[in-house]
Amino acid sequence: MTQTIYVLNGPNLNLLGTREPEIYGYDTLDDIAGMMEDHARGLGLEVDVRQSNHEGHLIDWMHEAQAEGAKAIIINPGAYTHTSIALFDAAKSIKVPVIEVHLSDPLKREEFRHISYVGMAAVKSITGQGPKGYILALDHAATL
Ligand code: CA2
């Protein structure tokens, strides 16, 4: 059976490609999902790409990934990266490996973006590579 990678995206990432292209680029989340589906097929994997503006949805989906036997979770938690101990706890509470992705490099931005709670529980963090970061995360997931 084909193994599934959950790809979870947090608040405001549904608006990608509409504003601040100098930071986040011109690709929409649908464009990124399409690229990931194509790349996953080449790796013999499936992706399940989701987005929510609600912290609890992201947590429920992490639990679901565990219950469904997902191979890995790739997550861009958006601004919850820098605030959510609940997402850190969720990542710690499951056995599914979590890979953190950011389009920008939060360490090169405002100081309030410099802490990543999810990153502290992630097996890998990929930052500042734009949409390619999601593809690199998939390549890493394939090795797990
Ligand atoms: O670089 C990333 O991927 C971020 O996770 C993006 C988050 C930000 O809070 C993190 O510090 C880094 C923000 C996503 C906002 O998405 C937008 C979409 C369209 C227009 C403006 C922002």
Tab-separated table of N, CA and C and ligand atoms in Angstrom:
chain	number	residue	atom	x	y	z
A	1	MET	N	0.830	-1.203	0.000
A	1	MET	CA	0.000	0.000	0.000
A	1	MET	C	0.875	1.268	0.000
A	2	THR	N	0.456	2.257	-0.753
A	2	THR	CA	1.241	3.497	-0.844
A	2	THR	C	1.209	4.242	0.491
A	3	GLN	N	2.386	4.663	0.924
A	3	GLN	CA	2.460	5.412	2.190
A	3	GLN	C	2.112	6.889	1.961
A	4	THR	N	1.476	7.452	2.979
A	4	THR	CA	0.993	8.840	2.863
A	4	THR	C	1.794	9.787	3.739
A	5	ILE	N	2.064	10.952	3.173
A	5	ILE	CA	2.689	12.051	3.919
A	5	ILE	C	1.613	13.125	4.101
A	6	TYR	N	1.329	13.463	5.342
A	6	TYR	CA	0.423	14.588	5.608
A	6	TYR	C	1.217	15.895	5.449
A	7	VAL	N	0.650	16.829	4.699
A	7	VAL	CA	1.310	18.135	4.497
A	7	VAL	C	0.362	19.200	5.052
A	8	LEU	N	0.684	19.698	6.219
A	8	LEU	CA	-0.218	20.585	6.955
A	8	LEU	C	0.280	22.030	6.887
A	9	ASN	N	-0.628	22.917	6.586
A	9	ASN	CA	-0.294	24.341	6.449
A	9	ASN	C	-1.181	25.177	7.353
A	10	GLY	N	-0.543	26.096	8.055
A	10	GLY	CA	-1.242	26.884	9.061
A	10	GLY	C	-1.804	28.190	8.551
A	11	PRO	N	-2.081	29.104	9.475
A	11	PRO	CA	-2.860	30.305	9.183
A	11	PRO	C	-2.275	31.184	8.082
A	12	ASN	N	-3.184	31.663	7.271
A	12	ASN	CA	-2.938	32.629	6.187
A	12	ASN	C	-2.250	32.029	4.960
A	13	LEU	N	-1.803	30.787	5.061
A	13	LEU	CA	-1.110	30.204	3.910
A	13	LEU	C	-2.078	29.914	2.756
A	14	ASN	N	-3.398	29.959	3.031
A	14	ASN	CA	-4.392	29.870	1.950
A	14	ASN	C	-4.329	31.094	1.039
A	15	LEU	N	-3.682	32.169	1.502
A	15	LEU	CA	-3.603	33.406	0.706
A	15	LEU	C	-2.284	33.541	-0.050
A	16	LEU	N	-1.484	32.489	-0.023
A	16	LEU	CA	-0.191	32.543	-0.726
A	16	LEU	C	-0.382	32.938	-2.183
A	17	GLY	N	0.575	33.722	-2.680
A	17	GLY	CA	0.521	34.111	-4.085
A	17	GLY	C	-0.309	35.361	-4.331
A	18	THR	N	-0.943	35.862	-3.273
A	18	THR	CA	-1.808	37.040	-3.473
A	18	THR	C	-1.184	38.318	-2.941
A	19	ARG	N	-0.302	38.190	-1.925
A	19	ARG	CA	0.322	39.379	-1.318
A	19	ARG	C	1.737	39.025	-0.894
A	20	GLU	N	2.561	40.062	-0.682
A	20	GLU	CA	3.942	39.908	-0.225
A	20	GLU	C	4.741	38.874	-1.027
A	21	PRO	N	4.664	38.958	-2.376
A	21	PRO	CA	5.425	37.974	-3.175
A	21	PRO	C	6.931	38.081	-2.943
A	22	GLU	N	7.384	39.275	-2.516
A	22	GLU	CA	8.820	39.444	-2.278
A	22	GLU	C	9.291	38.564	-1.115
A	23	ILE	N	8.368	38.188	-0.242
A	23	ILE	CA	8.720	37.292	0.873
A	23	ILE	C	8.339	35.857	0.550
A	24	TYR	N	7.120	35.667	0.033
A	24	TYR	CA	6.587	34.301	-0.080
A	24	TYR	C	6.504	33.775	-1.514
A	25	GLY	N	6.828	34.620	-2.513
A	25	GLY	CA	6.785	34.168	-3.898
A	25	GLY	C	5.390	34.291	-4.504
A	26	TYR	N	5.277	33.810	-5.745
A	26	TYR	CA	4.031	33.952	-6.513
A	26	TYR	C	3.195	32.672	-6.544
A	27	ASP	N	3.755	31.575	-6.077
A	27	ASP	CA	3.005	30.309	-6.121
A	27	ASP	C	1.874	30.326	-5.095
A	28	THR	N	0.740	29.776	-5.502
A	28	THR	CA	-0.357	29.605	-4.556
A	28	THR	C	-0.169	28.269	-3.840
A	29	LEU	N	-0.968	28.062	-2.800
A	29	LEU	CA	-0.878	26.785	-2.083
A	29	LEU	C	-1.317	25.641	-3.004
A	30	ASP	N	-2.257	25.912	-3.895
A	30	ASP	CA	-2.667	24.880	-4.866
A	30	ASP	C	-1.508	24.526	-5.800
A	31	ASP	N	-0.738	25.555	-6.210
A	31	ASP	CA	0.438	25.275	-7.058
A	31	ASP	C	1.409	24.360	-6.314
A	32	ILE	N	1.648	24.696	-5.038
A	32	ILE	CA	2.595	23.901	-4.237
A	32	ILE	C	2.063	22.476	-4.065
A	33	ALA	N	0.744	22.367	-3.820
A	33	ALA	CA	0.147	21.029	-3.655
A	33	ALA	C	0.329	20.208	-4.933
A	34	GLY	N	0.133	20.855	-6.094
A	34	GLY	CA	0.301	20.157	-7.377
A	34	GLY	C	1.722	19.654	-7.554
A	35	MET	N	2.695	20.526	-7.233
A	35	MET	CA	4.119	20.135	-7.350
A	35	MET	C	4.426	18.958	-6.445
A	36	MET	N	3.859	19.015	-5.246
A	36	MET	CA	4.133	17.940	-4.267
A	36	MET	C	3.514	16.625	-4.722
A	37	GLU	N	2.298	16.702	-5.273
A	37	GLU	CA	1.646	15.468	-5.743
A	37	GLU	C	2.484	14.822	-6.837
A	38	ASP	N	2.975	15.641	-7.772
A	38	ASP	CA	3.811	15.105	-8.864
A	38	ASP	C	5.088	14.489	-8.309
A	39	HIS	N	5.739	15.220	-7.410
A	39	HIS	CA	7.022	14.748	-6.874
A	39	HIS	C	6.827	13.482	-6.033
A	40	ALA	N	5.742	13.462	-5.257
A	40	ALA	CA	5.469	12.291	-4.402
A	40	ALA	C	5.270	11.049	-5.268
A	41	ARG	N	4.571	11.212	-6.399
A	41	ARG	CA	4.322	10.071	-7.302
A	41	ARG	C	5.656	9.457	-7.726
A	42	GLY	N	6.614	10.319	-8.060
A	42	GLY	CA	7.949	9.840	-8.461
A	42	GLY	C	8.666	9.103	-7.349
A	43	LEU	N	8.314	9.415	-6.129
A	43	LEU	CA	8.951	8.760	-4.972
A	43	LEU	C	8.151	7.535	-4.504
A	44	GLY	N	7.038	7.279	-5.188
A	44	GLY	CA	6.183	6.157	-4.776
A	44	GLY	C	5.407	6.449	-3.498
A	45	LEU	N	5.152	7.738	-3.267
A	45	LEU	CA	4.419	8.164	-2.061
A	45	LEU	C	3.161	8.935	-2.466
A	46	GLU	N	2.286	9.137	-1.474
A	46	GLU	CA	1.109	9.987	-1.675
A	46	GLU	C	1.179	11.147	-0.703
A	47	VAL	N	0.680	12.307	-1.110
A	47	VAL	CA	0.582	13.425	-0.165
A	47	VAL	C	-0.879	13.777	0.073
A	48	ASP	N	-1.149	14.228	1.277
A	48	ASP	CA	-2.480	14.717	1.636
A	48	ASP	C	-2.253	16.143	2.145
A	49	VAL	N	-2.516	17.115	1.272
A	49	VAL	CA	-2.172	18.515	1.567
A	49	VAL	C	-3.394	19.237	2.133
A	50	ARG	N	-3.237	19.853	3.294
A	50	ARG	CA	-4.345	20.536	3.961
A	50	ARG	C	-3.889	21.897	4.486
A	51	GLN	N	-4.853	22.774	4.723
A	51	GLN	CA	-4.558	24.087	5.307
A	51	GLN	C	-5.675	24.449	6.268
A	52	SER	N	-5.307	25.025	7.394
A	52	SER	CA	-6.315	25.556	8.312
A	52	SER	C	-5.788	26.803	9.003
A	53	ASN	N	-6.726	27.701	9.297
A	53	ASN	CA	-6.380	28.889	10.080
A	53	ASN	C	-6.557	28.644	11.572
A	54	HIS	N	-6.875	27.396	11.937
A	54	HIS	CA	-7.212	27.080	13.329
A	54	HIS	C	-6.220	26.087	13.930
A	55	GLU	N	-5.635	26.476	15.034
A	55	GLU	CA	-4.602	25.662	15.703
A	55	GLU	C	-5.102	24.245	15.997
A	56	GLY	N	-6.337	24.144	16.529
A	56	GLY	CA	-6.883	22.836	16.908
A	56	GLY	C	-7.029	21.890	15.724
A	57	HIS	N	-7.347	22.442	14.541
A	57	HIS	CA	-7.443	21.577	13.354
A	57	HIS	C	-6.086	20.956	13.060
A	58	LEU	N	-5.039	21.767	13.164
A	58	LEU	CA	-3.690	21.261	12.867
A	58	LEU	C	-3.335	20.146	13.849
A	59	ILE	N	-3.711	20.330	15.113
A	59	ILE	CA	-3.432	19.314	16.140
A	59	ILE	C	-4.231	18.038	15.853
A	60	ASP	N	-5.525	18.199	15.539
A	60	ASP	CA	-6.359	17.027	15.216
A	60	ASP	C	-5.768	16.257	14.034
A	61	TRP	N	-5.275	16.989	13.037
A	61	TRP	CA	-4.721	16.319	11.851
A	61	TRP	C	-3.410	15.593	12.190
A	62	MET	N	-2.637	16.137	13.125
A	62	MET	CA	-1.414	15.420	13.546
A	62	MET	C	-1.794	14.105	14.224
A	63	HIS	N	-2.825	14.147	15.068
A	63	HIS	CA	-3.298	12.914	15.713
A	63	HIS	C	-3.831	11.935	14.668
A	64	GLU	N	-4.561	12.485	13.687
A	64	GLU	CA	-5.111	11.638	12.617
A	64	GLU	C	-3.983	10.962	11.821
A	65	ALA	N	-2.927	11.717	11.556
A	65	ALA	CA	-1.780	11.150	10.820
A	65	ALA	C	-1.244	9.919	11.547
A	66	GLN	N	-1.169	10.034	12.858
A	66	GLN	CA	-0.703	8.902	13.675
A	66	GLN	C	-1.693	7.734	13.570
A	67	ALA	N	-2.992	8.028	13.737
A	67	ALA	CA	-4.018	6.972	13.727
A	67	ALA	C	-4.083	6.276	12.375
A	68	GLU	N	-3.813	7.033	11.315
A	68	GLU	CA	-3.901	6.474	9.957
A	68	GLU	C	-2.589	5.847	9.495
A	69	GLY	N	-1.562	5.899	10.346
A	69	GLY	CA	-0.282	5.264	9.984
A	69	GLY	C	0.491	6.023	8.925
A	70	ALA	N	0.388	7.354	8.940
A	70	ALA	CA	1.139	8.154	7.960
A	70	ALA	C	2.641	7.943	8.145
A	71	LYS	N	3.383	8.085	7.037
A	71	LYS	CA	4.840	7.898	7.094
A	71	LYS	C	5.522	9.096	7.753
A	72	ALA	N	5.000	10.287	7.498
A	72	ALA	CA	5.599	11.510	8.051
A	72	ALA	C	4.587	12.646	7.938
A	73	ILE	N	4.871	13.703	8.689
A	73	ILE	CA	4.102	14.943	8.584
A	73	ILE	C	5.072	16.040	8.167
A	74	ILE	N	4.710	16.752	7.108
A	74	ILE	CA	5.429	17.979	6.747
A	74	ILE	C	4.514	19.112	7.174
A	75	ILE	N	5.028	20.031	7.975
A	75	ILE	CA	4.152	21.092	8.477
A	75	ILE	C	4.811	22.462	8.349
A	76	ASN	N	4.036	23.387	7.780
A	76	ASN	CA	4.366	24.806	7.868
A	76	ASN	C	3.293	25.407	8.778
A	77	PRO	N	3.616	25.580	10.052
A	77	PRO	CA	2.580	26.032	10.990
A	77	PRO	C	2.284	27.525	10.912
A	78	GLY	N	2.861	28.245	9.923
A	78	GLY	CA	2.653	29.685	9.833
A	78	GLY	C	3.077	30.330	11.144
A	79	ALA	N	2.339	31.346	11.571
A	79	ALA	CA	2.724	32.083	12.778
A	79	ALA	C	2.587	31.244	14.051
A	80	TYR	N	1.828	30.131	13.994
A	80	TYR	CA	1.759	29.257	15.185
A	80	TYR	C	3.117	28.640	15.515
A	81	THR	N	4.006	28.626	14.516
A	81	THR	CA	5.386	28.180	14.741
A	81	THR	C	5.964	28.822	15.994
A	82	HIS	N	5.693	30.147	16.107
A	82	HIS	CA	6.388	30.968	17.095
A	82	HIS	C	5.612	31.124	18.399
A	83	THR	N	4.430	30.516	18.459
A	83	THR	CA	3.591	30.723	19.652
A	83	THR	C	3.083	29.432	20.275
A	84	SER	N	3.036	28.351	19.488
A	84	SER	CA	2.200	27.226	19.904
A	84	SER	C	2.959	26.102	20.610
A	85	ILE	N	2.867	26.106	21.929
A	85	ILE	CA	3.377	24.973	22.707
A	85	ILE	C	2.464	23.763	22.468
A	86	ALA	N	1.197	24.018	22.138
A	86	ALA	CA	0.263	22.918	21.852
A	86	ALA	C	0.698	22.137	20.606
A	87	LEU	N	1.209	22.830	19.613
A	87	LEU	CA	1.704	22.116	18.420
A	87	LEU	C	2.993	21.364	18.740
A	88	PHE	N	3.842	21.953	19.581
A	88	PHE	CA	5.043	21.247	20.054
A	88	PHE	C	4.636	19.959	20.770
A	89	ASP	N	3.660	20.077	21.690
A	89	ASP	CA	3.202	18.896	22.442
A	89	ASP	C	2.607	17.847	21.496
A	90	ALA	N	1.862	18.304	20.506
A	90	ALA	CA	1.257	17.361	19.543
A	90	ALA	C	2.343	16.589	18.801
A	91	ALA	N	3.380	17.323	18.357
A	91	ALA	CA	4.474	16.657	17.633
A	91	ALA	C	5.184	15.648	18.538
A	92	LYS	N	5.302	15.998	19.817
A	92	LYS	CA	5.957	15.104	20.776
A	92	LYS	C	5.070	13.909	21.130
A	93	SER	N	3.753	14.078	20.995
A	93	SER	CA	2.822	13.048	21.472
A	93	SER	C	2.589	11.938	20.449
A	94	ILE	N	3.137	12.104	19.247
A	94	ILE	CA	2.950	11.083	18.207
A	94	ILE	C	4.302	10.497	17.809
A	95	LYS	N	4.227	9.299	17.187
A	95	LYS	CA	5.475	8.658	16.748
A	95	LYS	C	5.823	9.059	15.315
A	96	VAL	N	4.850	9.604	14.600
A	96	VAL	CA	5.085	9.995	13.204
A	96	VAL	C	6.117	11.132	13.182
A	97	PRO	N	7.195	10.983	12.383
A	97	PRO	CA	8.182	12.076	12.338
A	97	PRO	C	7.619	13.344	11.699
A	98	VAL	N	7.998	14.456	12.276
A	98	VAL	CA	7.508	15.774	11.822
A	98	VAL	C	8.663	16.558	11.188
A	99	ILE	N	8.415	17.036	9.986
A	99	ILE	CA	9.402	17.875	9.284
A	99	ILE	C	8.791	19.274	9.165
A	100	GLU	N	9.548	20.262	9.625
A	100	GLU	CA	9.072	21.657	9.608
A	100	GLU	C	9.571	22.342	8.334
A	101	VAL	N	8.677	23.090	7.689
A	101	VAL	CA	9.056	23.846	6.479
A	101	VAL	C	8.601	25.286	6.613
A	102	HIS	N	9.453	26.195	6.176
A	102	HIS	CA	9.058	27.598	6.033
A	102	HIS	C	9.529	28.116	4.689
A	103	LEU	N	8.669	28.882	4.038
A	103	LEU	CA	9.042	29.476	2.750
A	103	LEU	C	10.162	30.488	2.934
A	104	SER	N	9.994	31.354	3.922
A	104	SER	CA	11.015	32.357	4.239
A	104	SER	C	11.956	31.773	5.297
A	105	ASP	N	12.975	32.559	5.632
A	105	ASP	CA	13.856	32.138	6.726
A	105	ASP	C	13.517	32.999	7.946
A	106	PRO	N	12.743	32.463	8.882
A	106	PRO	CA	12.313	33.268	10.026
A	106	PRO	C	13.480	33.872	10.811
A	107	LEU	N	14.636	33.224	10.773
A	107	LEU	CA	15.789	33.751	11.535
A	107	LEU	C	16.339	35.036	10.933
A	108	LYS	N	15.988	35.306	9.673
A	108	LYS	CA	16.462	36.538	9.017
A	108	LYS	C	15.407	37.631	9.078
A	109	ARG	N	14.317	37.367	9.831
A	109	ARG	CA	13.209	38.326	9.905
A	109	ARG	C	13.087	38.874	11.335
A	110	GLU	N	11.894	39.366	11.672
A	110	GLU	CA	11.700	39.999	12.987
A	110	GLU	C	12.078	39.021	14.112
A	111	GLU	N	12.511	39.601	15.219
A	111	GLU	CA	12.960	38.776	16.344
A	111	GLU	C	11.853	37.839	16.858
A	112	PHE	N	10.583	38.301	16.770
A	112	PHE	CA	9.504	37.456	17.289
A	112	PHE	C	9.329	36.170	16.493
A	113	ARG	N	9.999	36.091	15.324
A	113	ARG	CA	9.917	34.852	14.531
A	113	ARG	C	11.091	33.923	14.817
A	114	HIS	N	11.959	34.296	15.734
A	114	HIS	CA	13.195	33.533	15.893
A	114	HIS	C	13.034	32.242	16.686
A	115	ILE	N	11.946	32.136	17.465
A	115	ILE	CA	11.726	30.882	18.195
A	115	ILE	C	10.755	30.015	17.392
A	116	SER	N	11.059	28.727	17.316
A	116	SER	CA	10.130	27.778	16.678
A	116	SER	C	9.868	26.632	17.650
A	117	TYR	N	8.663	26.602	18.199
A	117	TYR	CA	8.307	25.502	19.108
A	117	TYR	C	8.214	24.180	18.347
A	118	VAL	N	7.566	24.206	17.189
A	118	VAL	CA	7.457	22.965	16.400
A	118	VAL	C	8.854	22.466	16.018
A	119	GLY	N	9.719	23.422	15.674
A	119	GLY	CA	11.083	23.049	15.275
A	119	GLY	C	11.809	22.252	16.355
A	120	MET	N	11.466	22.526	17.615
A	120	MET	CA	12.115	21.811	18.728
A	120	MET	C	11.699	20.346	18.792
A	121	ALA	N	10.601	20.024	18.117
A	121	ALA	CA	10.120	18.630	18.126
A	121	ALA	C	10.262	17.983	16.744
A	122	ALA	N	10.820	18.724	15.792
A	122	ALA	CA	10.893	18.229	14.413
A	122	ALA	C	12.188	17.445	14.174
A	123	VAL	N	12.123	16.473	13.272
A	123	VAL	CA	13.349	15.733	12.917
A	123	VAL	C	14.193	16.548	11.948
A	124	LYS	N	13.563	17.498	11.269
A	124	LYS	CA	14.304	18.363	10.331
A	124	LYS	C	13.532	19.657	10.110
A	125	SER	N	14.260	20.749	9.897
A	125	SER	CA	13.639	22.032	9.566
A	125	SER	C	14.263	22.546	8.274
A	126	ILE	N	13.412	22.953	7.352
A	126	ILE	CA	13.888	23.485	6.068
A	126	ILE	C	13.310	24.890	5.926
A	127	THR	N	14.175	25.876	5.823
A	127	THR	CA	13.703	27.265	5.808
A	127	THR	C	14.362	28.042	4.660
A	128	GLY	N	13.620	29.054	4.194
A	128	GLY	CA	14.212	30.029	3.281
A	128	GLY	C	14.429	29.536	1.866
A	129	GLN	N	13.772	28.448	1.471
A	129	GLN	CA	13.988	27.894	0.126
A	129	GLN	C	12.752	28.068	-0.744
A	130	GLY	N	11.764	28.823	-0.257
A	130	GLY	CA	10.522	28.972	-1.019
A	130	GLY	C	9.824	27.622	-1.181
A	131	PRO	N	8.980	27.482	-2.238
A	131	PRO	CA	8.240	26.233	-2.444
A	131	PRO	C	9.139	24.996	-2.566
A	132	LYS	N	10.373	25.216	-3.054
A	132	LYS	CA	11.312	24.079	-3.172
A	132	LYS	C	11.530	23.398	-1.818
A	133	GLY	N	11.355	24.163	-0.737
A	133	GLY	CA	11.529	23.592	0.606
A	133	GLY	C	10.566	22.439	0.865
A	134	TYR	N	9.350	22.548	0.309
A	134	TYR	CA	8.363	21.463	0.483
A	134	TYR	C	8.830	20.199	-0.247
A	135	ILE	N	9.457	20.403	-1.414
A	135	ILE	CA	9.961	19.259	-2.195
A	135	ILE	C	11.133	18.611	-1.455
A	136	LEU	N	12.023	19.447	-0.916
A	136	LEU	CA	13.158	18.914	-0.141
A	136	LEU	C	12.654	18.154	1.081
A	137	ALA	N	11.569	18.665	1.669
A	137	ALA	CA	10.988	17.978	2.834
A	137	ALA	C	10.442	16.605	2.429
A	138	LEU	N	9.838	16.550	1.245
A	138	LEU	CA	9.335	15.254	0.751
A	138	LEU	C	10.481	14.284	0.519
A	139	ASP	N	11.564	14.794	-0.075
A	139	ASP	CA	12.747	13.933	-0.299
A	139	ASP	C	13.242	13.394	1.040
A	140	HIS	N	13.239	14.250	2.049
A	140	HIS	CA	13.697	13.782	3.375
A	140	HIS	C	12.720	12.752	3.942
A	141	ALA	N	11.417	13.024	3.785
A	141	ALA	CA	10.400	12.093	4.302
A	141	ALA	C	10.584	10.702	3.685
A	142	ALA	N	10.968	10.694	2.397
A	142	ALA	CA	11.132	9.404	1.703
A	142	ALA	C	12.249	8.571	2.313
A	143	THR	N	13.195	9.232	2.962
A	143	THR	CA	14.348	8.501	3.532
A	143	THR	C	14.028	7.950	4.930
A	144	LEU	N	12.899	8.350	5.503
A	144	LEU	CA	12.628	7.987	6.905
A	144	LEU	C	12.083	6.568	7.033
B	1	CA2	O1	7.983	31.512	5.917
B	1	CA2	C1	7.006	30.855	6.249
B	1	CA2	O2	6.608	29.873	5.614
B	1	CA2	C2	6.184	31.270	7.469
B	1	CA2	O3	5.748	30.088	8.118
B	1	CA2	C3	5.006	32.053	6.955
B	1	CA2	C4	4.143	32.624	8.068
B	1	CA2	C5	4.992	33.397	9.068
B	1	CA2	O4	4.191	33.817	10.158
B	1	CA2	C6	6.144	32.566	9.593
B	1	CA2	O5	6.922	33.379	10.442
B	1	CA2	C7	7.010	32.068	8.451
B	1	CA2	C8	3.094	33.588	7.528
B	1	CA2	C9	2.252	33.070	6.428
B	1	CA2	C10	1.496	34.240	5.884
B	1	CA2	O6	1.089	33.934	4.596
B	1	CA2	C11	0.814	34.969	3.760
B	1	CA2	C12	0.169	34.641	2.602
B	1	CA2	C13	-0.125	35.627	1.686
B	1	CA2	C14	0.221	36.923	1.928
B	1	CA2	C15	0.858	37.261	3.085
B	1	CA2	C16	1.157	36.267	4.020
